[in-house]
Amino acid sequence: MASQARGLQNFISDLRNAKGK
């Protein structure tokens, strides 16, 4: 479960990065 949450956070971070770019 923790791994899933971490993957979700990573996905959000990547999305934010793409939006910022």
GROMACS .gro file of N, CA and C in nm:
model
   63
    1MET      N    1   0.086  -0.120   0.000
    1MET     CA    2   0.000   0.000   0.000
    1MET      C    3   0.089   0.125   0.000
    2ALA      N    4   0.190   0.123   0.084
    2ALA     CA    5   0.279   0.241   0.092
    2ALA      C    6   0.344   0.266  -0.044
    3SER      N    7   0.378   0.155  -0.112
    3SER     CA    8   0.442   0.170  -0.244
    3SER      C    9   0.345   0.238  -0.341
    4GLN      N   10   0.219   0.202  -0.332
    4GLN     CA   11   0.119   0.262  -0.422
    4GLN      C   12   0.108   0.412  -0.395
    5ALA      N   13   0.103   0.448  -0.267
    5ALA     CA   14   0.091   0.590  -0.230
    5ALA      C   15   0.212   0.666  -0.283
    6ARG      N   16   0.329   0.604  -0.270
    6ARG     CA   17   0.451   0.670  -0.315
    6ARG      C   18   0.443   0.688  -0.467
    7GLY      N   19   0.396   0.588  -0.537
    7GLY     CA   20   0.386   0.597  -0.683
    7GLY      C   21   0.287   0.708  -0.721
    8LEU      N   22   0.180   0.719  -0.645
    8LEU     CA   23   0.080   0.823  -0.674
    8LEU      C   24   0.143   0.961  -0.656
    9GLN      N   25   0.219   0.977  -0.548
    9GLN     CA   26   0.282   1.107  -0.522
    9GLN      C   27   0.381   1.138  -0.633
   10ASN      N   28   0.452   1.035  -0.677
   10ASN     CA   29   0.551   1.055  -0.783
   10ASN      C   30   0.478   1.098  -0.911
   11PHE      N   31   0.363   1.036  -0.935
   11PHE     CA   32   0.283   1.070  -1.054
   11PHE      C   33   0.237   1.216  -1.047
   12ILE      N   34   0.190   1.256  -0.932
   12ILE     CA   35   0.144   1.396  -0.914
   12ILE      C   36   0.260   1.491  -0.933
   13SER      N   37   0.375   1.454  -0.875
   13SER     CA   38   0.495   1.539  -0.887
   13SER      C   39   0.531   1.554  -1.034
   14ASP      N   40   0.527   1.444  -1.106
   14ASP     CA   41   0.562   1.447  -1.249
   14ASP      C   42   0.461   1.534  -1.324
   15LEU      N   43   0.336   1.523  -1.288
   15LEU     CA   44   0.232   1.602  -1.356
   15LEU      C   45   0.257   1.750  -1.329
   16ARG      N   46   0.290   1.783  -1.205
   16ARG     CA   47   0.315   1.924  -1.169
   16ARG      C   48   0.437   1.974  -1.247
   17ASN      N   49   0.536   1.889  -1.258
   17ASN     CA   50   0.659   1.927  -1.329
   17ASN      C   51   0.625   1.955  -1.476
   18ALA      N   52   0.545   1.869  -1.534
   18ALA     CA   53   0.508   1.886  -1.675
   18ALA      C   54   0.426   2.014  -1.691
   19LYS      N   55   0.342   2.043  -1.595
   19LYS     CA   56   0.258   2.164  -1.602
   19LYS      C   57   0.347   2.288  -1.589
   20GLY      N   58   0.443   2.280  -1.497
   20GLY     CA   59   0.533   2.394  -1.476
   20GLY      C   60   0.617   2.420  -1.600
   21LYS      N   61   0.654   2.312  -1.669
   21LYS     CA   62   0.734   2.326  -1.790
   21LYS      C   63   0.649   2.389  -1.898
   0.00000   0.00000   0.00000
